[in-house]
Short mmCIF file of C-alpha atoms and ligand atoms in Angstrom, two decimals:
data_model
loop_
_atom_site.label_atom_id
_atom_site.label_comp_id
_atom_site.label_asym_id
_atom_site.label_seq_id
_atom_site.Cartn_x
_atom_site.Cartn_y
_atom_site.Cartn_z
CA UNK A 1 -6.40 19.61 1.06
CA UNK A 2 -6.46 22.89 3.08
CA UNK A 3 -2.66 23.65 2.94
CA UNK A 4 -0.60 24.68 -0.06
CA UNK A 5 1.83 21.94 -0.68
CA UNK A 6 5.04 23.22 -1.55
CA UNK A 7 6.51 20.16 -3.56
CA UNK A 8 4.25 20.31 -6.43
CA UNK A 9 4.80 22.10 -9.78
CA UNK A 10 1.96 23.45 -12.01
CA UNK A 11 2.07 19.99 -14.17
CA UNK A 12 1.54 18.00 -11.06
CA UNK A 13 -1.72 20.07 -10.33
CA UNK A 14 -2.91 19.46 -13.70
CA UNK A 15 -2.28 15.72 -13.27
CA UNK A 16 -4.09 15.82 -9.98
CA UNK A 17 -7.12 17.42 -11.40
CA UNK A 18 -7.36 14.76 -14.24
CA UNK A 19 -6.60 12.18 -11.83
CA UNK A 20 -9.49 13.39 -9.44
CA UNK A 21 -11.93 13.17 -12.46
CA UNK A 22 -10.81 9.74 -13.14
CA UNK A 23 -11.42 8.53 -9.73
CA UNK A 24 -14.70 10.36 -9.27
CA UNK A 25 -16.18 9.35 -12.59
CA UNK A 26 -14.86 5.67 -13.17
CA UNK A 27 -13.81 4.45 -9.60
CA UNK A 28 -16.26 6.06 -7.02
CA UNK A 29 -19.51 4.99 -8.69
CA UNK A 30 -18.44 1.31 -8.44
CA UNK A 31 -16.98 1.49 -4.86
CA UNK A 32 -20.31 0.36 -2.96
CA UNK A 33 -20.63 -2.65 -5.18
CA UNK A 34 -16.98 -3.64 -4.81
CA UNK A 35 -17.24 -3.32 -1.10
CA UNK A 36 -20.20 -5.53 -1.16
CA UNK A 37 -18.77 -8.11 -3.38
CA UNK A 38 -15.48 -8.02 -1.53
CA UNK A 39 -13.21 -7.24 -4.51
CA UNK A 40 -12.52 -4.73 -7.19
CA UNK A 41 -13.41 -5.83 -10.62
CA UNK A 42 -10.53 -6.47 -12.94
CA UNK A 43 -11.78 -3.85 -15.53
CA UNK A 44 -10.85 -1.11 -12.83
CA UNK A 45 -6.95 -1.87 -13.46
CA UNK A 46 -7.66 -1.70 -17.47
CA UNK A 47 -9.39 1.71 -16.98
CA UNK A 48 -6.37 3.02 -15.17
CA UNK A 49 -4.17 1.42 -17.75
CA UNK A 50 -6.13 3.34 -20.36
CA UNK A 51 -5.45 6.65 -18.59
CA UNK A 52 -1.61 5.71 -18.25
CA UNK A 53 -1.72 5.44 -14.61
CA UNK A 54 -0.15 2.12 -14.12
CA UNK A 55 3.57 1.54 -13.72
CA UNK A 56 4.14 5.12 -14.87
CA UNK A 57 7.77 4.70 -14.03
CA UNK A 58 8.33 1.97 -16.72
CA UNK A 59 10.08 2.93 -19.90
CA UNK A 60 8.16 3.70 -23.01
CA UNK A 61 9.15 0.81 -25.14
CA UNK A 62 7.20 -1.48 -22.64
CA UNK A 63 4.23 0.83 -22.97
CA UNK A 64 5.09 3.05 -19.76
CA UNK A 65 5.38 6.81 -19.50
CA UNK A 66 8.94 6.79 -18.30
CA UNK A 67 7.95 8.94 -15.29
CA UNK A 68 9.80 8.02 -11.96
CA UNK A 69 8.84 10.95 -10.07
CA UNK A 70 7.24 9.69 -6.97
CA UNK A 71 5.01 12.62 -6.73
CA UNK A 72 2.79 11.38 -9.38
CA UNK A 73 2.23 8.22 -7.63
CA UNK A 74 1.60 10.27 -4.51
CA UNK A 75 -1.05 12.33 -6.27
CA UNK A 76 -2.80 9.14 -7.48
CA UNK A 77 -2.89 7.57 -4.25
CA UNK A 78 -4.25 10.69 -2.57
CA UNK A 79 -7.00 11.03 -5.05
CA UNK A 80 -8.01 7.44 -4.86
CA UNK A 81 -8.01 7.47 -1.16
CA UNK A 82 -9.91 10.70 -1.15
CA UNK A 83 -12.25 10.38 -4.25
CA UNK A 84 -12.15 6.81 -5.46
CA UNK A 85 -11.95 3.58 -3.29
CA UNK A 86 -9.01 2.84 -0.87
CA UNK A 87 -9.55 -0.84 -1.48
CA UNK A 88 -8.65 -0.49 -5.37
CA UNK A 89 -4.96 -1.47 -4.89
CA UNK A 90 -3.54 -0.11 -8.02
CA UNK A 91 -0.59 1.27 -6.07
CA UNK A 92 0.41 -2.00 -4.82
CA UNK A 93 0.30 -3.32 -8.55
CA UNK A 94 2.13 -0.31 -9.85
CA UNK A 95 4.87 0.64 -7.29
CA UNK A 96 4.96 -2.04 -4.83
CA UNK A 97 5.16 -5.24 -6.99
CA UNK A 98 6.00 -3.81 -10.52
CA UNK A 99 9.47 -2.52 -9.63
CA UNK A 100 10.42 -5.99 -8.51
CA UNK A 101 10.15 -6.82 -12.46
CA UNK A 102 11.18 -3.53 -13.50
CA UNK A 103 14.57 -3.39 -11.23
CA UNK A 104 15.47 -7.13 -10.89
CA UNK A 105 13.97 -8.56 -14.05
CA UNK A 106 16.13 -9.43 -17.23
CA UNK A 107 15.10 -7.59 -20.51
CA UNK A 108 13.35 -10.84 -21.59
CA UNK A 109 11.19 -10.89 -18.22
CA UNK A 110 10.32 -7.19 -18.67
CA UNK A 111 9.16 -7.74 -22.11
CA UNK A 112 7.18 -10.53 -21.03
CA UNK A 113 5.27 -9.02 -18.34
CA UNK A 114 5.47 -5.31 -18.23
CA UNK A 115 3.35 -4.43 -21.05
CA UNK A 116 0.11 -6.23 -19.82
CA UNK A 117 0.72 -4.94 -16.53
CA UNK A 118 0.98 -1.21 -17.69
CA UNK A 119 -2.30 -1.92 -19.73
CA UNK A 120 -4.03 -3.39 -16.65
CA UNK A 121 -4.58 -6.81 -18.29
CA UNK A 122 -2.22 -8.61 -15.88
CA UNK A 123 -2.71 -7.71 -12.13
CA UNK A 124 0.18 -8.15 -9.82
CA UNK A 125 0.78 -9.08 -6.13
CA UNK A 126 3.59 -9.91 -3.82
CA UNK A 127 3.38 -12.94 -1.51
CA UNK A 128 5.86 -12.88 1.43
CA UNK A 129 3.45 -13.32 4.46
CA UNK A 130 2.96 -16.82 5.85
CA UNK A 131 0.61 -18.22 8.54
CA UNK A 132 3.66 -18.47 10.59
CA UNK A 133 5.95 -15.63 9.38
CA UNK A 134 5.06 -12.01 9.12
CA UNK A 135 7.28 -9.38 10.83
CA UNK A 136 10.09 -12.04 11.08
CA UNK A 137 9.96 -12.85 7.38
CA UNK A 138 13.29 -14.62 7.44
CA UNK A 139 11.56 -17.46 9.16
CA UNK A 140 9.36 -18.19 6.23
CA UNK A 141 8.93 -21.71 5.28
CA UNK A 142 7.78 -21.99 1.86
CA UNK A 143 10.67 -23.64 0.00
CA UNK A 144 11.95 -23.74 -3.61
CA UNK A 145 14.19 -26.79 -4.51
CA UNK A 146 16.13 -26.60 -7.80
CA UNK A 147 15.47 -29.44 -10.13
CA UNK A 148 17.60 -28.87 -13.46
CA UNK A 149 15.99 -25.77 -15.19
CA UNK A 150 12.95 -25.80 -12.86
CA UNK A 151 12.33 -24.82 -9.32
CA UNK A 152 9.54 -26.51 -7.21
CA UNK A 153 7.90 -24.32 -4.88
CA UNK A 154 5.90 -25.72 -2.06
CA UNK A 155 4.19 -23.74 0.83
CA UNK A 156 1.63 -21.43 2.02
CA UNK A 157 1.05 -17.55 2.08
CA UNK A 158 -1.56 -15.54 3.64
CA UNK A 159 -2.97 -12.07 3.75
CA UNK A 160 -2.14 -11.36 0.05
CA UNK A 161 -3.38 -8.31 -1.46
CA UNK A 162 -5.07 -8.86 -4.89
CA UNK A 163 -4.93 -12.49 -3.91
CA UNK A 164 -7.92 -13.68 -5.94
CA UNK A 165 -7.86 -11.24 -8.85
CA UNK A 166 -4.01 -11.36 -9.23
CA UNK A 167 -2.37 -12.95 -12.19
CA UNK A 168 1.00 -12.81 -11.46
CA UNK A 169 2.62 -12.87 -7.99
CA UNK A 170 6.03 -12.33 -7.01
CA UNK A 171 6.64 -15.08 -4.28
CA UNK A 172 9.46 -15.32 -1.69
CA UNK A 173 10.61 -18.68 -0.84
CA UNK A 174 13.61 -20.25 1.07
CA UNK A 175 16.26 -21.57 -1.34
CA UNK A 176 19.06 -22.12 1.21
CA UNK A 177 17.82 -24.24 4.15
CA UNK A 178 20.58 -23.50 6.29
CA UNK A 179 21.06 -19.78 5.83
CA UNK A 180 18.57 -17.70 7.69
CA UNK A 181 18.27 -15.06 4.77
CA UNK A 182 18.63 -17.54 2.11
CA UNK A 183 15.53 -16.65 0.04
CA UNK A 184 14.70 -16.20 -3.76
CA UNK A 185 11.88 -14.43 -5.33
CA UNK A 186 9.90 -16.32 -7.85
CA UNK A 187 7.40 -15.20 -10.36
CA UNK A 188 4.30 -17.49 -10.11
CA UNK A 189 1.51 -16.97 -12.76
CA UNK A 190 -2.07 -17.85 -13.03
CA UNK A 191 -2.74 -21.29 -14.30
CA UNK A 192 0.52 -22.84 -13.10
CA UNK A 193 -0.26 -26.41 -11.99
CA UNK A 194 -0.16 -26.65 -8.20
CA UNK A 195 -0.94 -22.91 -7.56
CA UNK A 196 -4.25 -22.58 -6.01
CA UNK A 197 -6.14 -19.66 -4.08
CA UNK A 198 -7.63 -20.31 -0.84
CA UNK A 199 -10.19 -18.26 1.09
CA UNK A 200 -10.77 -14.48 0.50
CA UNK A 201 -10.37 -13.41 4.03
CA UNK A 202 -13.22 -11.47 5.75
CA UNK A 203 -11.68 -8.35 7.27
CA UNK A 204 -13.02 -5.49 9.67
CA UNK A 205 -12.46 -2.93 6.92
CA UNK A 206 -11.09 -2.31 3.40
CA UNK A 207 -13.87 -4.43 2.21
CA UNK A 208 -13.32 -3.96 -1.45
CA UNK A 209 -9.66 -5.00 -1.16
CA UNK A 210 -9.25 -8.88 -1.90
CA UNK A 211 -6.95 -10.22 0.68
CA UNK A 212 -6.48 -13.82 0.35
CA UNK A 213 -4.66 -17.13 0.99
CA UNK A 214 -2.38 -18.66 -1.52
CA UNK A 215 -0.93 -22.19 -1.73
CA UNK A 216 1.89 -23.79 -3.66
CA UNK A 217 1.66 -27.60 -4.06
CA UNK A 218 4.94 -28.53 -5.77
CA UNK A 219 4.41 -25.67 -8.30
CA UNK A 220 7.09 -26.00 -11.23
CA UNK A 221 8.60 -22.74 -11.82
CA UNK A 222 10.81 -22.44 -14.68
CA UNK A 223 14.22 -20.67 -14.24
CA UNK A 224 13.22 -17.98 -16.70
CA UNK A 225 10.71 -16.88 -13.71
CA UNK A 226 13.38 -16.46 -11.15
CA UNK A 227 14.20 -12.75 -10.35
CA UNK A 228 17.69 -11.83 -9.75
CA UNK A 229 19.84 -13.99 -7.75
CA UNK A 230 17.91 -16.76 -6.07
CA UNK A 231 19.81 -16.53 -2.94
CA UNK A 232 19.49 -12.77 -2.61
CA UNK A 233 15.53 -12.50 -2.16
CA UNK A 234 15.88 -11.29 1.30
CA UNK A 235 18.18 -8.24 0.46
CA UNK A 236 15.84 -7.51 -2.58
CA UNK A 237 12.71 -7.42 -0.14
CA UNK A 238 14.43 -4.93 2.24
CA UNK A 239 15.59 -2.90 -0.70
CA UNK A 240 11.93 -2.12 -1.74
CA UNK A 241 10.90 -1.60 1.73
CA UNK A 242 11.60 2.01 1.88
CA UNK A 243 9.28 2.98 -1.00
CA UNK A 244 6.57 0.66 0.36
CA UNK A 245 6.84 2.72 3.76
CA UNK A 246 6.47 6.13 1.96
CA UNK A 247 3.35 4.56 -0.07
CA UNK A 248 1.96 3.54 3.23
CA UNK A 249 2.64 6.92 4.90
CA UNK A 250 1.07 8.70 1.79
CA UNK A 251 -2.20 6.68 2.16
CA UNK A 252 -2.36 7.36 5.98
CA UNK A 253 -1.98 10.97 5.45
CA UNK A 254 -4.50 11.04 2.71
CA UNK A 255 -7.03 9.22 4.63
CA UNK A 256 -6.54 11.42 7.80
CA UNK A 257 -6.82 14.43 5.94
CA UNK A 258 -10.21 13.15 4.27
CA UNK A 259 -11.47 12.50 7.77
CA UNK A 260 -10.53 15.86 9.13
CA UNK A 261 -12.28 17.52 6.17
CA UNK A 262 -15.47 15.77 6.43
CA UNK A 263 -15.57 16.22 10.25
CA UNK A 264 -15.00 19.77 10.03
CA UNK A 265 -18.17 20.06 7.88
CA UNK A 266 -20.16 17.85 10.09
CA UNK A 267 -19.45 19.79 13.18
CA UNK A 268 -20.30 22.99 11.46
CA UNK A 269 -23.86 21.62 10.63
CA UNK A 270 -24.75 19.29 13.57
CA UNK A 271 -26.31 20.94 16.57
CA UNK A 272 -26.62 20.37 20.15
CA UNK A 273 -27.67 22.61 22.99
CA UNK A 274 -28.69 25.32 20.59
CA UNK A 275 -25.30 25.75 18.93
CA UNK A 276 -23.24 23.85 16.06
CA UNK A 277 -20.93 21.01 17.83
CA UNK A 278 -18.04 22.82 16.21
CA UNK A 279 -18.85 25.80 18.41
CA UNK A 280 -17.75 23.90 21.78
CA UNK A 281 -14.30 24.81 22.72
CA UNK A 282 -13.60 21.09 22.87
CA UNK A 283 -14.52 20.68 19.27
CA UNK A 284 -12.33 23.70 18.47
CA UNK A 285 -9.38 22.58 20.50
CA UNK A 286 -9.48 18.99 19.02
CA UNK A 287 -9.72 20.02 15.48
CA UNK A 288 -6.77 22.75 16.02
CA UNK A 289 -4.53 19.77 17.56
CA UNK A 290 -5.22 17.64 14.65
CA UNK A 291 -4.92 20.40 12.13
CA UNK A 292 -1.36 21.17 13.47
CA UNK A 293 -0.31 17.68 13.68
CA UNK A 294 -1.48 16.92 10.18
CA UNK A 295 0.13 19.86 8.71
CA UNK A 296 3.63 18.77 10.56
CA UNK A 297 3.40 15.39 9.30
CA UNK A 298 2.42 16.17 5.65
CA UNK A 299 5.30 18.57 5.48
CA UNK A 300 7.54 15.74 6.86
CA UNK A 301 6.34 13.31 4.54
CA UNK A 302 6.41 15.76 1.43
CA UNK A 303 10.22 16.51 2.17
CA UNK A 304 10.97 12.76 2.35
CA UNK A 305 9.24 12.46 -1.09
CA UNK A 306 11.83 14.85 -2.58
CA UNK A 307 14.61 13.03 -0.81
CA UNK A 308 13.24 9.65 -2.41
CA UNK A 309 13.10 11.18 -5.92
CA UNK A 310 16.74 12.12 -5.39
CA UNK A 311 17.63 8.58 -4.29
CA UNK A 312 18.57 9.64 -0.91
CA UNK A 313 15.76 8.49 1.50
CA UNK A 314 17.37 6.26 4.26
CA UNK A 315 15.43 3.35 5.57
CA UNK A 316 15.38 5.08 9.03
CA UNK A 317 13.62 8.03 7.89
CA UNK A 318 10.91 5.87 5.69
CA UNK A 319 10.18 4.08 8.93
CA UNK A 320 9.85 7.32 10.90
CA UNK A 321 7.41 8.80 8.33
CA UNK A 322 5.50 5.52 8.08
CA UNK A 323 5.25 5.31 12.04
CA UNK A 324 4.40 8.79 12.36
CA UNK A 325 1.64 8.89 9.68
CA UNK A 326 0.05 5.64 10.56
CA UNK A 327 -0.20 6.29 14.30
CA UNK A 328 -1.48 10.03 13.62
CA UNK A 329 -4.05 8.55 11.09
CA UNK A 330 -5.26 6.12 13.89
CA UNK A 331 -5.81 9.10 16.61
CA UNK A 332 -7.40 11.35 14.05
CA UNK A 333 -9.76 8.70 13.01
CA UNK A 334 -10.89 8.11 16.69
CA UNK A 335 -11.28 11.80 17.39
CA UNK A 336 -13.01 12.25 14.25
CA UNK A 337 -15.51 9.59 14.71
CA UNK A 338 -16.06 10.75 18.36
CA UNK A 339 -17.04 14.29 17.12
CA UNK A 340 -19.68 12.52 14.86
CA UNK A 341 -21.29 10.89 17.92
CA UNK A 342 -23.41 7.72 16.95
CA UNK A 343 -23.59 8.71 13.34
CA UNK A 344 -20.00 8.07 13.20
CA UNK A 345 -20.56 4.45 14.32
CA UNK A 346 -22.94 3.98 11.29
CA UNK A 347 -21.62 2.39 8.10
CA UNK A 348 -23.66 4.91 6.10
CA UNK A 349 -21.21 7.75 7.32
CA UNK A 350 -17.95 7.74 5.59
CA UNK A 351 -16.02 8.38 8.93
CA UNK A 352 -17.12 4.73 10.02
CA UNK A 353 -15.36 3.32 6.89
CA UNK A 354 -12.42 5.59 7.17
CA UNK A 355 -11.89 4.48 10.69
CA UNK A 356 -12.09 0.68 10.08
CA UNK A 357 -10.09 0.91 6.90
CA UNK A 358 -7.36 2.92 8.73
CA UNK A 359 -6.90 0.15 11.59
CA UNK A 360 -4.29 -1.85 9.16
CA UNK A 361 -1.89 1.09 8.55
CA UNK A 362 -0.38 0.32 11.89
CA UNK A 363 0.17 -3.21 11.00
CA UNK A 364 0.94 -3.79 7.28
CA UNK A 365 4.19 -2.62 5.38
CA UNK A 366 5.76 -3.25 8.82
CA UNK A 367 4.01 -2.75 12.21
CA UNK A 368 4.57 0.29 14.43
CA UNK A 369 6.72 -2.11 16.78
CA UNK A 370 9.08 -2.95 13.95
CA UNK A 371 9.38 0.50 12.74
CA UNK A 372 10.25 1.65 16.38
CA UNK A 373 12.88 -1.17 16.22
CA UNK A 374 14.42 0.23 13.07
CA UNK A 375 14.46 3.64 14.29
CA UNK A 376 15.83 2.56 17.76
CA UNK A 377 18.57 0.42 16.37
CA UNK A 378 19.66 3.17 14.05
CA UNK A 379 20.32 5.12 17.29
CA UNK A 380 22.81 2.32 18.44
CA UNK A 381 20.23 0.96 20.77
CA UNK A 382 20.72 -2.55 19.81
CA UNK A 383 20.90 -5.39 22.45
CA UNK A 384 23.20 -7.31 20.50
CA UNK A 385 25.67 -4.31 20.66
CA UNK A 386 24.76 -3.02 24.07
CA UNK A 387 25.00 -6.40 26.04
C1 FAD B 401 -5.26 -5.89 4.39
C2 FAD B 401 -3.75 -6.60 4.47
C3 FAD B 401 -3.04 -6.72 3.33
C4 FAD B 401 -1.91 -7.27 3.31
N1 FAD B 401 -1.17 -7.35 1.98
C5 FAD B 401 -0.13 -8.17 2.04
C6 FAD B 401 0.42 -8.54 0.88
O1 FAD B 401 0.12 -8.02 -0.22
N2 FAD B 401 1.66 -9.33 0.75
C7 FAD B 401 2.29 -9.70 1.98
O2 FAD B 401 3.15 -10.65 1.99
N3 FAD B 401 1.74 -9.56 3.19
C8 FAD B 401 0.61 -8.83 3.25
N4 FAD B 401 0.01 -8.47 4.61
C9 FAD B 401 0.44 -9.10 5.68
C10 FAD B 401 1.07 -8.13 6.64
O3 FAD B 401 2.26 -7.34 6.03
C11 FAD B 401 1.55 -8.75 7.89
O4 FAD B 401 0.32 -9.13 8.48
C12 FAD B 401 2.42 -7.86 8.96
O5 FAD B 401 3.61 -7.55 8.49
C13 FAD B 401 2.48 -8.44 10.37
O6 FAD B 401 2.77 -9.64 10.35
P1 FAD B 401 1.95 -10.70 11.26
O7 FAD B 401 0.40 -10.57 10.95
O8 FAD B 401 2.58 -11.89 11.01
O9 FAD B 401 2.13 -10.13 12.76
P2 FAD B 401 3.31 -10.76 13.72
O10 FAD B 401 4.65 -10.68 13.08
O11 FAD B 401 2.90 -12.13 14.29
O12 FAD B 401 3.34 -9.71 14.80
C14 FAD B 401 2.29 -9.65 15.93
C15 FAD B 401 2.45 -8.69 17.11
O13 FAD B 401 3.79 -8.69 17.46
C16 FAD B 401 4.62 -7.51 17.37
N5 FAD B 401 5.90 -7.95 17.09
C17 FAD B 401 6.56 -8.79 16.17
N6 FAD B 401 7.98 -8.83 16.23
C18 FAD B 401 8.18 -7.88 17.30
C19 FAD B 401 9.37 -7.43 17.67
N7 FAD B 401 10.54 -7.75 17.51
N8 FAD B 401 9.38 -6.34 18.73
C20 FAD B 401 8.12 -6.00 19.22
N9 FAD B 401 6.90 -6.52 18.78
C21 FAD B 401 7.00 -7.39 17.79
C22 FAD B 401 4.02 -7.04 15.97
O14 FAD B 401 4.34 -5.64 16.02
C23 FAD B 401 2.77 -7.40 16.24
O15 FAD B 401 2.11 -6.27 17.00
C24 FAD B 401 -1.30 -7.81 4.47
C25 FAD B 401 -2.10 -7.85 5.71
C26 FAD B 401 -3.34 -7.19 5.55
C27 FAD B 401 -4.25 -7.28 6.91
#
């Protein structure tokens, strides 16, 4: 990264150096093989667990580090995107799914699941999206019916990260048919009868990330696997969304910064009309514009990370930074690929992979349109209030 980041202390920089070595030495050498096979080997999670990089926020009594400072996760994500493999979704495991257990789980549930998640022996996923319900999550059809001390879960989920390699999934399901937001969260474990995996979906990018269908055919889930109040699942999902958006913005900035750096190097070396591509005023201006926008967006994101650490990040600001970072990432990828010429269209050049990997950022963790809805409504521009 070219600019000094004001939010990091010396201990963060030491941590970053160690993390960089981990991603360069353990993850990067496997990345091409994982992309070819379409999923990350389970061992990758165990390697990260050995280094103490999983669920760092968890208390020491479960095997965690007890460090809830978001900056450490930010560093891990940045180093993974830049030096490791974007499709290795350890952040989803650690910070997107793990907190459902850590923050909503009973002591018994935490004892049961957290230690293996921290070691990387158990891999986590979260299953909200359905074939007919994505942005409009409250319209989901997966149902859970109570039968004594068990819940019977039936339905289908799709686009689920870690879908094939995952062991434990937080599954959202309708518990109160007549109430739109009447959802519950259920912990479904590998091997439960009626729980099956469907296809590993073929994506245009992020080929090492396993994104799959999941099916629940009358899966009997014990009451001990319900997280929190079985009618408050929708509220829980929204409670965790701000952090998910901050994470998504972190990844967008890291991949955009990486694209910028490799492009700067490329245009210094590649020549046309007797001079380096970088010597053309067009290249210089494009790079100057991107540099300025990247610095501004990174500064905004870093400021929000500190707000998040202080427990003060609003859902609106989380939506703003997710929108800003993912849209900027898309523009930067396009400009950087253009500056590479046809080389940029070739898989062997990293910019081609960054370009296709980046396309999802404007869709998952809430689409750009949904982010605009959240921000717009916070301004009082809500059709229900204005008409
Ligand atoms: C690689 C990958 C990993 C994923 N991982 C997970 C995961 O682990 N768990 C999980 O549950 N899901 C996951 N998803 C799913 C993802 O979060 C959803 O696909 C996303 O939320 C969008 O939902 P959708 O595809 O149904 O689009 P839709 O909701 O059908 O939207 C289609 C289009 O309509 C627009 N639109 C919708 N509503 C409005 C509105 N009110 N106003 C204006 N425009 C609107 C959208 O912005 C979009 O452009 C993943 C997806 C991918 C591709």
